[in-house]
Amino acid sequence: MNMEQLSVVELAIAGALVVLLAGLNVALGLGQARSLLVAAVRATVQLLLVGLVLKFVFDVGHWGWVLLIGLFMLAMAGYEVLARQKHRFAGVWGYGVGAVSMFVSSFSVTLLALAVIVAPTPWYEPQYAIPLLGMILGNTMTGIAVAMERLTDAAWRQRREIEGRLLMGMTWAQAITEARRDAARAGLTPIINAMAASGVVSLPGMMTGQILAGAPPVEAVKYQIMILFLIAVGTGFGVLAALWLASRRLFDERQRLRLDRLKARA
Amino acid sequence: MFKAIDLQTALFGPVSFEVAAGECLVLRGPSGSGKSQLLRALVDLDPSEGEVWLEGVERRAMPVTAWRRAVGLLPAEAAWWYETVGEHFPDPQAVDVAALGFEGAVMDWEVPRLSSGERQRLALLRVLANRPRVLLLDEPTANLDDDNAARVETLVREYLKAHDACALWVSHDPAEVRRMADQVLALDARGEGQAA
């Protein structure tokens, strides 16, 4: 691969454009300058730190570090899902439903990709394992957060309809079926749209990055297709698992709708 | 035939009563005394302590879906979730809509266009469609004019007689209480039950 190395000066030119934008923002009194600059500084510092961590892990190449980073990413994603819920489950379920679903789907899809599809040597090679897990986990996280928010919100707002179905002698699964279908659609729409629009409307970020880094376009495209499929599968299984756990938790052993197990965000 | 022993939640009770086949027990009490909560507990929609027996079977011994078909609750405001009335009924053709003053096409009516009184009467027909052994009726005539209220009273009486069923009926109307009550159970402001 032939890649044009970026120097600090060249990065600074791109940074200066952001400062220019912030300056224009102040001049027009739009009030976004501060958050724009803070976000730019955060991105720089966070990405530099990640670069250092990745360089260290790539150099060491031990599976323990890969696992540790994977679990750290999972823990952060769990909190992110929790933070996006308007009505969250009380107790460990609030964190647990999202984290367990992401763990089951993202980790197994990534393992499958590493073991069978990409198959680097060794199979846990951090250069492949960490970016793959990151992309799958990130998308799964968004899908699960959206789907769970839809489901719990529907349970909250459609309480009378759901209980009306229970009163007619329906099972909990029949009573929640429409809310669950809506939630699954909401969780899966972004990845379905991303697949449908990729290449026509947008060039996916990973493929763009590989091409900029000098990879042959056809190789980059093959990787991108694989990634889209893996993201779709990871998101899909993650959303299904989360919705199953969450809707199960909304009802108790006597099939009563238990909204007292949800609490509104403080 | 249908009895509760020390039934209670945080909102009412303890309440005990027994209703015989063909009987109607009228439930009275100030608002906030837990009448609706008592009905929800009887149909096992809210967790509650105590025993509820239907024809010799305790509720926990029966699958809850079967229990809710056998103990039918008509809430004060029943929910509708499909576009047309008929979709809510297991077998729309088998329903005797004339008994509550409807014409035959009512099953094709759109739910959003129903008046509150029409909804209430149709919701009663929907509960009866499950052929429940016990009817739990939360102010079933609250939105009805006198003619329709009388139709509801007659229909419930005939149902109890024809199916050897029994009913719990929440009412605030003294005249209605006199007409319907074989027994009266009064909940006081603390939600404790007292046979009267």
Short mmCIF file of C-alpha atoms in Angstrom, two decimals:
data_model
loop_
_atom_site.label_atom_id
_atom_site.label_comp_id
_atom_site.label_asym_id
_atom_site.label_seq_id
_atom_site.Cartn_x
_atom_site.Cartn_y
_atom_site.Cartn_z
CA MET A 1 0.00 0.00 0.00
CA ASN A 2 1.23 3.47 -0.80
CA MET A 3 -0.22 5.97 1.61
CA GLU A 4 0.48 9.71 1.72
CA GLN A 5 1.74 10.30 5.26
CA LEU A 6 0.08 13.23 7.06
CA SER A 7 2.36 15.62 8.89
CA VAL A 8 1.41 17.68 11.96
CA VAL A 9 1.42 20.82 9.83
CA GLU A 10 -1.02 19.29 7.33
CA LEU A 11 -3.37 18.26 10.16
CA ALA A 12 -3.10 21.78 11.54
CA ILE A 13 -4.36 23.18 8.21
CA ALA A 14 -7.54 21.11 8.51
CA GLY A 15 -7.80 22.22 12.15
CA ALA A 16 -7.44 25.86 11.14
CA LEU A 17 -10.52 25.48 8.92
CA VAL A 18 -12.53 24.41 11.98
CA VAL A 19 -11.24 27.46 13.90
CA LEU A 20 -12.22 29.61 10.92
CA LEU A 21 -15.74 28.13 10.99
CA ALA A 22 -15.95 28.84 14.73
CA GLY A 23 -14.83 32.43 14.13
CA LEU A 24 -17.50 32.92 11.47
CA ASN A 25 -20.01 31.45 13.91
CA VAL A 26 -19.09 34.05 16.56
CA ALA A 27 -19.26 36.87 14.01
CA LEU A 28 -22.78 35.82 13.00
CA GLY A 29 -23.83 35.32 16.65
CA LEU A 30 -25.00 31.72 16.07
CA GLY A 31 -23.71 30.53 19.45
CA GLN A 32 -22.25 27.21 18.34
CA ALA A 33 -18.56 28.18 18.40
CA ARG A 34 -17.80 26.90 21.88
CA SER A 35 -19.37 23.45 21.48
CA LEU A 36 -17.83 23.14 18.01
CA LEU A 37 -14.33 23.80 19.33
CA VAL A 38 -14.81 21.58 22.38
CA ALA A 39 -16.00 18.74 20.14
CA ALA A 40 -13.04 19.21 17.80
CA VAL A 41 -10.58 19.13 20.71
CA ARG A 42 -12.33 16.07 22.18
CA ALA A 43 -12.15 14.24 18.86
CA THR A 44 -8.43 15.04 18.56
CA VAL A 45 -7.53 13.96 22.09
CA GLN A 46 -9.73 10.84 22.09
CA LEU A 47 -8.51 9.64 18.71
CA LEU A 48 -4.85 10.28 19.62
CA LEU A 49 -5.33 8.24 22.80
CA VAL A 50 -7.03 5.44 20.87
CA GLY A 51 -4.16 5.56 18.37
CA LEU A 52 -1.64 5.12 21.18
CA VAL A 53 -3.64 2.29 22.77
CA LEU A 54 -4.04 0.53 19.41
CA LYS A 55 -0.33 0.92 18.63
CA PHE A 56 0.50 -0.63 22.00
CA VAL A 57 -1.95 -3.51 21.55
CA PHE A 58 -0.82 -4.16 17.97
CA ASP A 59 2.80 -4.29 19.14
CA VAL A 60 2.06 -6.65 22.04
CA GLY A 61 -0.46 -8.69 20.06
CA HIS A 62 -1.73 -10.63 23.08
CA TRP A 63 -5.35 -11.92 23.07
CA GLY A 64 -5.84 -10.76 26.67
CA TRP A 65 -5.52 -7.12 25.61
CA VAL A 66 -7.97 -7.63 22.76
CA LEU A 67 -10.49 -9.14 25.17
CA LEU A 68 -9.97 -6.33 27.68
CA ILE A 69 -10.56 -3.64 25.06
CA GLY A 70 -13.59 -5.52 23.74
CA LEU A 71 -15.12 -5.67 27.21
CA PHE A 72 -14.36 -2.00 27.80
CA MET A 73 -16.15 -1.10 24.55
CA LEU A 74 -19.09 -3.30 25.59
CA ALA A 75 -19.30 -1.60 28.98
CA MET A 76 -19.36 1.85 27.39
CA ALA A 77 -21.96 0.75 24.83
CA GLY A 78 -24.14 -0.61 27.67
CA TYR A 79 -24.14 2.78 29.37
CA GLU A 80 -24.85 4.51 26.07
CA VAL A 81 -27.96 2.33 25.50
CA LEU A 82 -29.12 3.04 29.06
CA ALA A 83 -28.58 6.78 28.67
CA ARG A 84 -30.81 6.90 25.58
CA GLN A 85 -33.86 5.33 27.30
CA LYS A 86 -36.69 7.56 28.45
CA HIS A 87 -38.27 4.73 30.47
CA ARG A 88 -35.62 2.36 31.70
CA PHE A 89 -35.96 -0.90 33.54
CA ALA A 90 -35.32 -0.63 37.27
CA GLY A 91 -32.36 -2.48 38.75
CA VAL A 92 -29.83 -4.58 36.84
CA TRP A 93 -32.27 -5.05 33.94
CA GLY A 94 -31.81 -1.41 32.90
CA TYR A 95 -28.18 -2.05 32.02
CA GLY A 96 -28.43 -5.79 31.56
CA VAL A 97 -30.92 -6.11 28.69
CA GLY A 98 -28.85 -3.93 26.34
CA ALA A 99 -25.43 -5.21 27.45
CA VAL A 100 -26.35 -8.91 27.30
CA SER A 101 -27.98 -8.55 23.87
CA MET A 102 -24.97 -6.67 22.49
CA PHE A 103 -22.58 -9.18 23.99
CA VAL A 104 -24.43 -12.15 22.52
CA SER A 105 -24.83 -10.70 19.03
CA SER A 106 -21.76 -8.51 18.47
CA PHE A 107 -19.21 -10.82 20.03
CA SER A 108 -20.46 -13.95 18.31
CA VAL A 109 -20.70 -12.25 14.91
CA THR A 110 -17.19 -10.82 15.33
CA LEU A 111 -15.84 -14.20 16.43
CA LEU A 112 -17.44 -15.86 13.43
CA ALA A 113 -15.98 -13.24 11.09
CA LEU A 114 -12.52 -13.67 12.60
CA ALA A 115 -12.56 -17.43 12.67
CA VAL A 116 -14.19 -18.20 9.30
CA ILE A 117 -14.37 -15.16 7.01
CA VAL A 118 -11.32 -12.93 7.50
CA ALA A 119 -9.26 -15.63 9.23
CA PRO A 120 -6.06 -13.72 10.10
CA THR A 121 -3.19 -15.47 11.89
CA PRO A 122 -3.53 -15.62 14.80
CA TRP A 123 -7.32 -15.36 14.62
CA TYR A 124 -7.47 -12.70 17.36
CA GLU A 125 -4.97 -10.46 15.47
CA PRO A 126 -5.84 -7.05 17.03
CA GLN A 127 -5.49 -5.18 13.72
CA TYR A 128 -8.61 -7.06 12.54
CA ALA A 129 -10.42 -7.94 15.75
CA ILE A 130 -10.72 -4.47 17.30
CA PRO A 131 -11.96 -2.49 14.26
CA LEU A 132 -14.41 -5.28 13.34
CA LEU A 133 -15.84 -5.44 16.84
CA GLY A 134 -15.97 -1.66 17.00
CA MET A 135 -18.00 -1.28 13.82
CA ILE A 136 -20.41 -4.11 14.63
CA LEU A 137 -20.82 -3.08 18.25
CA GLY A 138 -21.38 0.59 17.41
CA ASN A 139 -24.18 -0.14 14.97
CA THR A 140 -25.75 -2.81 17.18
CA MET A 141 -25.75 -0.35 20.05
CA THR A 142 -27.69 2.23 18.06
CA GLY A 143 -30.21 -0.33 16.83
CA ILE A 144 -30.84 -1.74 20.31
CA ALA A 145 -31.14 1.70 21.88
CA VAL A 146 -33.74 2.80 19.32
CA ALA A 147 -35.71 -0.45 19.45
CA MET A 148 -35.85 -0.61 23.27
CA GLU A 149 -36.88 3.03 23.51
CA ARG A 150 -39.73 2.34 21.07
CA LEU A 151 -40.88 -0.75 22.92
CA THR A 152 -40.92 0.70 26.42
CA ASP A 153 -42.49 3.93 25.20
CA ALA A 154 -45.23 1.96 23.42
CA ALA A 155 -45.87 -0.12 26.55
CA TRP A 156 -46.19 3.08 28.51
CA ARG A 157 -48.51 4.87 26.09
CA GLN A 158 -50.56 1.87 24.92
CA ARG A 159 -51.13 0.41 28.35
CA ARG A 160 -54.91 0.32 27.94
CA GLU A 161 -54.77 -1.44 24.58
CA ILE A 162 -52.24 -4.01 25.79
CA GLU A 163 -54.24 -4.72 28.94
CA GLY A 164 -57.42 -4.83 26.85
CA ARG A 165 -55.93 -7.70 24.87
CA LEU A 166 -54.85 -9.50 28.04
CA LEU A 167 -58.43 -9.11 29.32
CA MET A 168 -59.72 -10.88 26.21
CA GLY A 169 -57.56 -13.86 27.19
CA MET A 170 -54.61 -13.23 24.86
CA THR A 171 -51.08 -14.19 25.87
CA TRP A 172 -48.47 -11.57 26.70
CA ALA A 173 -46.77 -12.21 23.36
CA GLN A 174 -50.01 -11.58 21.46
CA ALA A 175 -50.70 -8.48 23.53
CA ILE A 176 -47.31 -6.87 22.78
CA THR A 177 -46.90 -8.13 19.21
CA GLU A 178 -47.59 -4.87 17.38
CA ALA A 179 -45.43 -2.77 19.67
CA ARG A 180 -42.64 -5.30 19.23
CA ARG A 181 -42.96 -5.25 15.44
CA ASP A 182 -42.79 -1.43 15.39
CA ALA A 183 -39.75 -1.49 17.65
CA ALA A 184 -37.95 -4.07 15.49
CA ARG A 185 -38.65 -1.97 12.38
CA ALA A 186 -37.27 1.15 14.06
CA GLY A 187 -34.13 -0.69 15.15
CA LEU A 188 -33.40 -2.23 11.75
CA THR A 189 -34.35 0.63 9.42
CA PRO A 190 -30.98 2.48 9.66
CA ILE A 191 -28.90 -0.51 8.55
CA ILE A 192 -31.40 -1.46 5.85
CA ASN A 193 -31.27 2.10 4.52
CA ALA A 194 -27.48 2.14 4.77
CA MET A 195 -27.21 -1.02 2.67
CA ALA A 196 -29.72 0.24 0.12
CA ALA A 197 -28.07 3.64 -0.27
CA SER A 198 -24.41 2.61 -0.10
CA GLY A 199 -22.45 3.35 -3.23
CA VAL A 200 -25.32 5.31 -4.74
CA VAL A 201 -25.91 8.05 -2.22
CA SER A 202 -22.97 7.59 0.10
CA LEU A 203 -19.52 6.03 0.04
CA PRO A 204 -19.29 4.16 3.34
CA GLY A 205 -16.64 5.51 5.71
CA MET A 206 -14.61 2.35 6.04
CA MET A 207 -14.30 1.87 2.29
CA THR A 208 -13.40 5.54 1.83
CA GLY A 209 -10.72 5.18 4.49
CA GLN A 210 -9.21 2.10 2.87
CA ILE A 211 -9.15 3.76 -0.54
CA LEU A 212 -7.52 6.90 0.88
CA ALA A 213 -4.98 4.62 2.56
CA GLY A 214 -4.11 3.20 -0.87
CA ALA A 215 -6.05 -0.06 -1.03
CA PRO A 216 -7.33 -1.19 -4.47
CA PRO A 217 -11.00 -0.13 -4.78
CA VAL A 218 -12.29 -3.62 -5.52
CA GLU A 219 -10.62 -5.01 -2.39
CA ALA A 220 -12.07 -2.12 -0.35
CA VAL A 221 -15.51 -2.81 -1.81
CA LYS A 222 -15.36 -6.50 -0.89
CA TYR A 223 -14.46 -5.61 2.67
CA GLN A 224 -17.24 -3.05 2.79
CA ILE A 225 -19.84 -5.54 1.60
CA MET A 226 -18.73 -8.01 4.24
CA ILE A 227 -18.86 -5.32 6.92
CA LEU A 228 -22.37 -4.24 5.88
CA PHE A 229 -23.57 -7.83 6.10
CA LEU A 230 -21.93 -8.37 9.47
CA ILE A 231 -23.38 -5.12 10.80
CA ALA A 232 -26.85 -6.07 9.55
CA VAL A 233 -26.61 -9.51 11.15
CA GLY A 234 -25.15 -8.19 14.41
CA THR A 235 -27.74 -5.42 14.64
CA GLY A 236 -30.59 -7.73 13.69
CA PHE A 237 -29.80 -10.45 16.21
CA GLY A 238 -29.00 -7.84 18.86
CA VAL A 239 -32.33 -6.07 18.34
CA LEU A 240 -34.27 -9.36 18.38
CA ALA A 241 -32.53 -10.48 21.57
CA ALA A 242 -33.05 -7.14 23.30
CA LEU A 243 -36.72 -6.99 22.31
CA TRP A 244 -37.31 -10.54 23.50
CA LEU A 245 -35.67 -9.89 26.87
CA ALA A 246 -37.33 -6.50 27.29
CA SER A 247 -40.84 -7.61 26.36
CA ARG A 248 -40.48 -10.68 28.58
CA ARG A 249 -39.50 -8.40 31.44
CA LEU A 250 -42.52 -6.14 30.84
CA PHE A 251 -44.78 -9.04 31.90
CA ASP A 252 -44.58 -11.23 34.98
CA GLU A 253 -45.24 -14.95 35.46
CA ARG A 254 -49.03 -14.34 35.51
CA GLN A 255 -48.80 -12.34 32.27
CA ARG A 256 -49.55 -8.99 33.87
CA LEU A 257 -48.17 -5.83 32.28
CA ARG A 258 -45.70 -4.56 34.89
CA LEU A 259 -45.02 -0.91 34.12
CA ASP A 260 -43.82 -0.57 37.72
CA ARG A 261 -40.65 -2.29 36.49
CA LEU A 262 -39.93 0.79 34.38
CA LYS A 263 -38.93 4.09 35.86
CA ALA A 264 -38.93 7.45 34.12
CA ARG A 265 -35.53 9.07 33.72
CA ALA A 266 -34.77 11.34 36.65
CA MET B 1 -69.45 -20.26 43.00
CA PHE B 2 -67.03 -17.29 42.94
CA LYS B 3 -65.35 -16.18 46.13
CA ALA B 4 -62.47 -14.08 47.42
CA ILE B 5 -60.73 -14.59 50.75
CA ASP B 6 -58.72 -11.70 52.25
CA LEU B 7 -57.97 -10.27 48.83
CA GLN B 8 -55.81 -7.15 49.05
CA THR B 9 -53.24 -4.91 47.40
CA ALA B 10 -51.61 -1.72 48.67
CA LEU B 11 -54.69 0.17 47.40
CA PHE B 12 -57.60 -1.78 48.95
CA GLY B 13 -58.59 -4.63 51.21
CA PRO B 14 -58.62 -7.04 52.78
CA VAL B 15 -61.91 -7.98 51.10
CA SER B 16 -63.81 -11.28 51.35
CA PHE B 17 -67.07 -12.21 49.61
CA GLU B 18 -68.85 -15.09 47.95
CA VAL B 19 -71.29 -14.91 45.04
CA ALA B 20 -73.62 -17.77 44.09
CA ALA B 21 -74.52 -18.81 40.54
CA GLY B 22 -77.08 -16.47 39.00
CA GLU B 23 -76.38 -13.76 41.58
CA CYS B 24 -75.29 -10.16 41.11
CA LEU B 25 -73.14 -8.54 43.78
CA VAL B 26 -73.18 -4.74 43.62
CA LEU B 27 -69.97 -3.02 44.65
CA ARG B 28 -70.30 0.44 46.20
CA GLY B 29 -67.97 2.94 47.80
CA PRO B 30 -66.62 6.48 47.43
CA SER B 31 -64.25 7.17 44.55
CA GLY B 32 -60.72 6.20 45.47
CA SER B 33 -61.91 3.34 47.67
CA GLY B 34 -60.42 0.83 45.24
CA LYS B 35 -63.46 -0.64 43.43
CA SER B 36 -61.72 -0.70 40.05
CA GLN B 37 -58.53 -1.96 41.70
CA LEU B 38 -60.49 -4.81 43.27
CA LEU B 39 -61.86 -5.83 39.86
CA ARG B 40 -58.35 -5.67 38.32
CA ALA B 41 -57.03 -7.91 41.10
CA LEU B 42 -59.88 -10.41 40.60
CA VAL B 43 -59.02 -10.80 36.92
CA ASP B 44 -55.32 -11.07 37.88
CA LEU B 45 -54.23 -7.95 36.02
CA ASP B 46 -52.50 -6.55 39.12
CA PRO B 47 -50.53 -8.59 41.68
CA SER B 48 -52.55 -9.16 44.85
CA GLU B 49 -52.52 -11.22 48.03
CA GLY B 50 -55.27 -13.58 49.14
CA GLU B 51 -57.24 -16.31 47.42
CA VAL B 52 -59.78 -16.16 44.61
CA TRP B 53 -61.82 -19.28 43.85
CA LEU B 54 -63.96 -20.03 40.82
CA GLU B 55 -66.10 -23.18 41.04
CA GLY B 56 -63.66 -24.91 43.35
CA VAL B 57 -60.47 -23.90 41.51
CA GLU B 58 -58.05 -21.36 42.94
CA ARG B 59 -56.78 -18.81 40.37
CA ARG B 60 -53.15 -19.92 40.69
CA ALA B 61 -54.16 -23.43 39.64
CA MET B 62 -55.46 -22.17 36.29
CA PRO B 63 -53.45 -20.78 33.33
CA VAL B 64 -53.96 -17.03 33.46
CA THR B 65 -55.31 -16.78 29.89
CA ALA B 66 -58.04 -19.30 30.75
CA TRP B 67 -58.71 -17.44 34.00
CA ARG B 68 -59.22 -14.14 32.15
CA ARG B 69 -61.65 -15.78 29.72
CA ALA B 70 -63.62 -17.27 32.61
CA VAL B 71 -63.56 -14.07 34.68
CA GLY B 72 -64.40 -11.31 32.19
CA LEU B 73 -63.70 -7.70 33.12
CA LEU B 74 -65.47 -4.76 31.49
CA PRO B 75 -63.35 -1.74 32.48
CA ALA B 76 -64.90 1.72 32.88
CA GLU B 77 -63.13 2.73 29.66
CA ALA B 78 -62.54 -0.30 27.48
CA ALA B 79 -59.72 -0.20 24.92
CA TRP B 80 -60.08 -0.76 21.16
CA TRP B 81 -57.07 -1.53 19.01
CA TYR B 82 -58.30 -2.43 15.51
CA GLU B 83 -59.94 -0.21 12.88
CA THR B 84 -63.39 -1.80 12.86
CA VAL B 85 -65.59 -3.18 15.61
CA GLY B 86 -65.86 -6.71 14.21
CA GLU B 87 -62.10 -7.36 14.29
CA HIS B 88 -62.26 -7.32 18.08
CA PHE B 89 -64.67 -10.25 18.22
CA PRO B 90 -63.62 -13.91 17.90
CA ASP B 91 -66.77 -14.61 15.84
CA PRO B 92 -68.60 -11.40 14.81
CA GLN B 93 -71.50 -13.27 13.20
CA ALA B 94 -72.41 -15.06 16.44
CA VAL B 95 -72.95 -11.86 18.45
CA ASP B 96 -76.54 -10.87 19.24
CA VAL B 97 -76.08 -7.14 18.58
CA ALA B 98 -79.82 -6.46 18.60
CA ALA B 99 -79.94 -7.23 22.35
CA LEU B 100 -78.23 -3.89 23.00
CA GLY B 101 -80.09 -1.98 20.30
CA PHE B 102 -77.61 -2.21 17.42
CA GLU B 103 -78.32 -2.92 13.75
CA GLY B 104 -76.58 -5.81 12.00
CA ALA B 105 -73.95 -3.67 10.24
CA VAL B 106 -72.40 -2.54 13.53
CA MET B 107 -69.54 -5.00 13.12
CA ASP B 108 -68.33 -2.99 10.10
CA TRP B 109 -68.38 0.34 11.93
CA GLU B 110 -65.11 2.19 12.44
CA VAL B 111 -64.02 2.43 16.06
CA PRO B 112 -63.00 6.14 16.06
CA ARG B 113 -66.55 7.11 15.02
CA LEU B 114 -68.26 5.37 17.94
CA SER B 115 -69.78 7.43 20.75
CA SER B 116 -68.70 6.64 24.30
CA GLY B 117 -72.06 4.97 24.96
CA GLU B 118 -71.74 2.80 21.83
CA ARG B 119 -68.24 1.80 22.87
CA GLN B 120 -69.46 0.84 26.31
CA ARG B 121 -72.29 -1.35 25.00
CA LEU B 122 -70.07 -2.98 22.36
CA ALA B 123 -67.38 -3.63 24.97
CA LEU B 124 -69.96 -5.52 27.03
CA LEU B 125 -70.85 -7.64 24.00
CA ARG B 126 -67.14 -8.29 23.49
CA VAL B 127 -66.72 -9.51 27.08
CA LEU B 128 -69.77 -11.75 26.73
CA ALA B 129 -68.36 -13.24 23.51
CA ASN B 130 -65.81 -15.14 25.62
CA ARG B 131 -68.73 -16.78 27.52
CA PRO B 132 -67.28 -15.87 30.96
CA ARG B 133 -68.46 -17.62 34.13
CA VAL B 134 -68.09 -14.37 36.08
CA LEU B 135 -68.79 -10.82 34.85
CA LEU B 136 -66.88 -7.94 36.44
CA LEU B 137 -68.65 -4.77 35.32
CA ASP B 138 -67.15 -1.38 36.20
CA GLU B 139 -70.01 1.13 35.96
CA PRO B 140 -71.40 -0.49 32.79
CA THR B 141 -74.24 2.04 32.40
CA ALA B 142 -72.27 5.22 33.19
CA ASN B 143 -72.45 6.69 29.66
CA LEU B 144 -75.88 5.36 28.68
CA ASP B 145 -79.34 6.89 28.41
CA ASP B 146 -82.19 5.22 30.33
CA ASP B 147 -83.32 2.97 27.45
CA ASN B 148 -79.85 1.58 26.84
CA ALA B 149 -79.13 1.26 30.56
CA ALA B 150 -82.29 -0.85 30.87
CA ARG B 151 -81.15 -3.00 27.90
CA VAL B 152 -77.80 -3.61 29.60
CA GLU B 153 -79.48 -4.57 32.88
CA THR B 154 -81.81 -6.98 31.08
CA LEU B 155 -79.02 -8.51 28.99
CA VAL B 156 -76.84 -9.13 32.06
CA ARG B 157 -79.75 -10.64 34.00
CA GLU B 158 -80.59 -12.96 31.11
CA TYR B 159 -76.95 -13.94 30.67
CA LEU B 160 -76.60 -14.84 34.36
CA LYS B 161 -79.72 -16.96 34.22
CA ALA B 162 -78.96 -18.68 30.90
CA HIS B 163 -75.34 -19.56 31.78
CA ASP B 164 -75.56 -19.98 35.57
CA ALA B 165 -72.96 -17.23 35.75
CA CYS B 166 -72.53 -14.51 38.37
CA ALA B 167 -71.60 -10.83 38.30
CA LEU B 168 -69.90 -8.08 40.27
CA TRP B 169 -71.38 -4.70 39.33
CA VAL B 170 -69.92 -1.33 40.32
CA SER B 171 -72.67 1.28 40.61
CA HIS B 172 -73.27 4.73 42.08
CA ASP B 173 -76.95 4.89 41.14
CA PRO B 174 -79.20 3.95 44.13
CA ALA B 175 -82.11 2.95 41.87
CA GLU B 176 -79.84 0.71 39.82
CA VAL B 177 -78.42 -0.82 43.00
CA ARG B 178 -81.97 -1.69 44.13
CA ARG B 179 -82.81 -3.25 40.77
CA MET B 180 -79.63 -5.30 40.33
CA ALA B 181 -78.30 -6.19 43.76
CA ASP B 182 -78.73 -9.64 45.24
CA GLN B 183 -75.91 -8.64 47.60
CA VAL B 184 -74.15 -5.36 48.26
CA LEU B 185 -70.48 -5.02 49.15
CA ALA B 186 -69.43 -1.56 50.32
CA LEU B 187 -65.79 -0.48 50.27
CA ASP B 188 -65.01 2.30 52.75
CA ALA B 189 -62.52 5.09 52.12
CA ARG B 190 -59.68 2.90 53.38
CA GLY B 191 -60.69 0.25 50.85
CA GLU B 192 -61.88 -2.32 53.39
CA GLY B 193 -64.84 -4.43 52.40
CA GLN B 194 -68.05 -4.72 54.37
CA ALA B 195 -71.06 -6.80 53.38
CA ALA B 196 -74.18 -4.64 53.65
#
